[in-house]
Short mmCIF file of C-alpha atoms and ligand atoms in Angstrom, two decimals:
data_model
loop_
_atom_site.label_atom_id
_atom_site.label_comp_id
_atom_site.label_asym_id
_atom_site.label_seq_id
_atom_site.Cartn_x
_atom_site.Cartn_y
_atom_site.Cartn_z
CA MET A 12 27.84 -8.81 51.70
CA ALA A 13 25.35 -7.04 53.40
CA VAL A 14 22.77 -3.93 54.12
CA GLU A 15 24.20 -2.24 56.95
CA ARG A 16 23.79 1.04 59.54
CA THR A 17 26.04 3.25 60.72
CA LEU A 18 26.78 6.22 61.81
CA SER A 19 27.81 9.46 60.49
CA ILE A 20 28.62 13.02 61.92
CA ILE A 21 28.93 16.13 59.95
CA LYS A 22 31.96 17.93 62.24
CA PRO A 23 31.55 21.43 63.75
CA ASP A 24 34.83 23.02 60.92
CA ALA A 25 32.51 21.61 57.66
CA THR A 26 28.68 22.45 59.48
CA SER A 27 30.72 26.01 60.05
CA ARG A 28 31.61 26.05 56.89
CA ASN A 29 27.97 25.49 55.42
CA LEU A 30 29.54 21.89 53.38
CA THR A 31 26.84 19.82 54.93
CA GLY A 32 24.87 19.73 51.37
CA ALA A 33 27.80 18.67 49.39
CA ILE A 34 28.72 16.67 51.89
CA ASN A 35 25.03 14.78 51.97
CA ALA A 36 25.67 15.35 47.96
CA ARG A 37 28.37 12.98 47.81
CA LEU A 38 26.83 10.25 50.66
CA GLU A 39 24.12 9.63 48.26
CA GLN A 40 26.21 9.56 44.92
CA GLU A 41 27.77 7.17 45.86
CA GLY A 42 24.76 4.71 47.13
CA LEU A 43 24.10 4.94 50.75
CA ARG A 44 21.04 6.43 52.02
CA ILE A 45 20.23 9.26 54.53
CA VAL A 46 17.69 7.55 56.61
CA ALA A 47 17.92 9.63 59.92
CA GLN A 48 19.26 13.74 60.17
CA LYS A 49 19.64 15.62 62.52
CA ARG A 50 21.13 19.02 63.51
CA LEU A 51 22.70 19.76 67.19
CA ARG A 52 25.24 21.19 69.66
CA LEU A 53 26.98 18.77 71.49
CA THR A 54 27.85 19.36 75.05
CA LYS A 55 31.03 18.38 76.95
CA ALA A 56 30.03 15.58 78.60
CA GLN A 57 28.48 14.34 75.42
CA ALA A 58 31.40 15.09 73.37
CA GLU A 59 33.44 13.08 75.97
CA GLU A 60 31.64 10.11 76.01
CA PHE A 61 30.73 9.65 72.63
CA TYR A 62 34.94 9.87 72.22
CA GLY A 63 35.16 7.54 75.16
CA VAL A 64 37.31 4.59 73.75
CA HIS A 65 40.43 8.02 72.77
CA ARG A 66 40.44 9.43 76.50
CA ASP A 67 43.78 8.23 77.18
CA LYS A 68 45.17 10.27 73.83
CA ALA A 69 47.37 13.55 74.19
CA PHE A 70 44.61 15.19 71.47
CA PHE A 71 41.51 14.28 73.66
CA ASP A 72 40.56 17.68 75.54
CA SER A 73 41.37 19.33 72.16
CA PHE A 74 39.29 17.57 70.39
CA CYS A 75 36.44 17.46 72.23
CA GLU A 76 36.48 21.22 72.41
CA HIS A 77 36.21 21.56 68.66
CA MET A 78 33.47 18.65 68.66
CA THR A 79 31.51 21.29 70.73
CA SER A 80 32.35 24.51 69.10
CA ALA A 81 29.40 24.90 66.58
CA PRO A 82 26.70 22.85 65.87
CA VAL A 83 27.25 19.06 64.08
CA VAL A 84 25.00 17.04 61.87
CA VAL A 85 24.59 13.53 63.42
CA GLN A 86 22.97 11.50 60.73
CA VAL A 87 22.21 7.24 59.91
CA LEU A 88 23.37 6.00 56.37
CA VAL A 89 22.71 2.89 55.06
CA GLY A 90 23.87 0.89 52.56
CA GLU A 91 25.50 -2.91 51.21
CA ASN A 92 28.17 -3.38 53.67
CA ALA A 93 27.21 0.76 54.90
CA VAL A 94 30.17 0.97 57.55
CA ALA A 95 33.32 0.10 55.36
CA GLU A 96 31.77 2.15 52.46
CA ASN A 97 31.37 5.21 54.70
CA ARG A 98 34.88 4.88 55.41
CA ARG A 99 36.07 4.46 51.95
CA ILE A 100 33.35 7.59 50.87
CA MET A 101 35.26 9.73 53.50
CA GLY A 102 39.25 8.75 53.23
CA ALA A 103 42.06 8.47 55.84
CA THR A 104 42.08 10.32 59.48
CA ASN A 105 44.70 12.82 58.45
CA PRO A 106 43.24 14.74 55.45
CA ALA A 107 46.57 14.96 53.68
CA ASN A 108 46.73 11.12 53.66
CA ALA A 109 43.11 10.81 52.09
CA GLU A 110 42.85 10.01 48.72
CA ILE A 111 41.48 12.42 46.06
CA GLY A 112 37.76 12.69 45.83
CA THR A 113 37.45 11.22 49.15
CA ILE A 114 35.49 13.98 51.88
CA ARG A 115 37.88 14.24 54.41
CA ARG A 116 40.58 14.68 51.16
CA ASP A 117 38.34 17.40 49.59
CA PHE A 118 36.79 19.51 52.85
CA GLY A 119 38.90 18.33 55.27
CA GLN A 120 41.45 21.29 56.66
CA SER A 121 43.76 19.39 59.35
CA VAL A 122 42.96 15.43 61.35
CA GLU A 123 41.56 17.26 64.14
CA HIS A 124 39.59 19.65 61.73
CA ASN A 125 38.30 16.55 59.02
CA ALA A 126 35.13 17.38 58.11
CA VAL A 127 33.23 13.76 58.97
CA HIS A 128 32.97 10.79 61.63
CA GLY A 129 31.91 7.26 60.74
CA SER A 130 31.20 4.13 62.37
CA ASP A 131 34.52 2.05 62.58
CA SER A 132 31.99 -1.80 62.59
CA PRO A 133 28.76 -2.48 62.08
CA GLU A 134 28.95 -3.10 66.43
CA ASN A 135 30.16 0.14 67.35
CA ALA A 136 27.31 1.60 64.33
CA GLU A 137 24.72 0.09 66.41
CA ILE A 138 25.95 1.18 69.73
CA GLU A 139 26.86 4.92 67.91
CA ILE A 140 23.15 5.26 66.13
CA GLY A 141 21.77 4.18 69.88
CA PHE A 142 23.52 7.38 71.71
CA PHE A 143 21.67 9.86 68.97
CA PHE A 144 18.36 8.38 67.96
CA GLY A 145 15.53 6.50 68.81
CA ARG A 146 13.87 3.82 66.57
CA MET A 147 11.32 6.68 65.43
CA GLU A 148 13.88 8.79 64.36
CA ILE A 149 14.86 6.71 61.72
CA VAL A 150 12.90 6.07 58.44
CA GLY A 151 14.27 3.35 56.12
P1 IDP B 3 38.73 7.97 62.43
O1 IDP B 3 37.76 9.17 62.84
O2 IDP B 3 39.56 8.02 60.88
O3 IDP B 3 38.24 7.13 63.18
P2 IDP B 3 40.41 7.44 65.44
O4 IDP B 3 41.28 7.16 65.34
O5 IDP B 3 38.70 7.20 65.52
O6 IDP B 3 39.98 8.82 63.72
O7 IDP B 3 40.39 9.27 66.11
C1 IDP B 3 38.95 9.82 66.23
C2 IDP B 3 39.26 11.42 65.87
O8 IDP B 3 39.35 11.91 66.33
C3 IDP B 3 39.76 11.59 64.02
O9 IDP B 3 38.89 11.33 63.30
C4 IDP B 3 40.18 13.06 64.14
O10 IDP B 3 39.69 14.14 64.20
C5 IDP B 3 40.71 13.51 65.53
N1 IDP B 3 42.20 12.93 65.57
C6 IDP B 3 42.82 11.85 65.92
N2 IDP B 3 43.82 11.57 65.41
C7 IDP B 3 44.35 13.40 65.99
C8 IDP B 3 45.29 13.70 66.93
O11 IDP B 3 46.59 13.39 66.41
N3 IDP B 3 45.42 14.98 66.79
C9 IDP B 3 44.20 15.77 66.50
N4 IDP B 3 43.01 15.05 66.80
C10 IDP B 3 42.93 13.94 65.94
MG1 MG B 4 37.02 6.25 65.18
#
């Protein structure tokens, strides 16, 4: 195993329900370190670029609308095996299928309103971190 970085987003459904602290507590309790974090409101263009891999999916327009509907908190997490660890802590995409005790099971409301995003590979993590953060904003 190696120390990795991953990009996490606390989505509008969670920030608007005042769950930022509760989600951060889960991440920290599970051993991930939050080494960069900021709250921002995504523009439509930013959401469509960030989620561009899903452009052809039926849910794309509705999902991007959700992602721009309220602020998000974007963060860089560091830890052993952080990409897979964060995916485990998050739980399955659909909260109804997520394990008990995961963030999505406990805080997600639907597949679209599923509380958090996490990078799916170390390569994509580096691309996604670069989308939101400059080097001087990440303090390990
Ligand atoms: P992931 O977030 O678990 O990696 P992806 O398949 O990459 O899941 O999808 C990105 C996001 O798009 C999901 O987190 C979810 O919020 C949203 N999404 C995925 N499938 C659907 C769907 O069928 N309806 C609405 N939103 C969806
Ligand atoms: Mg994904």
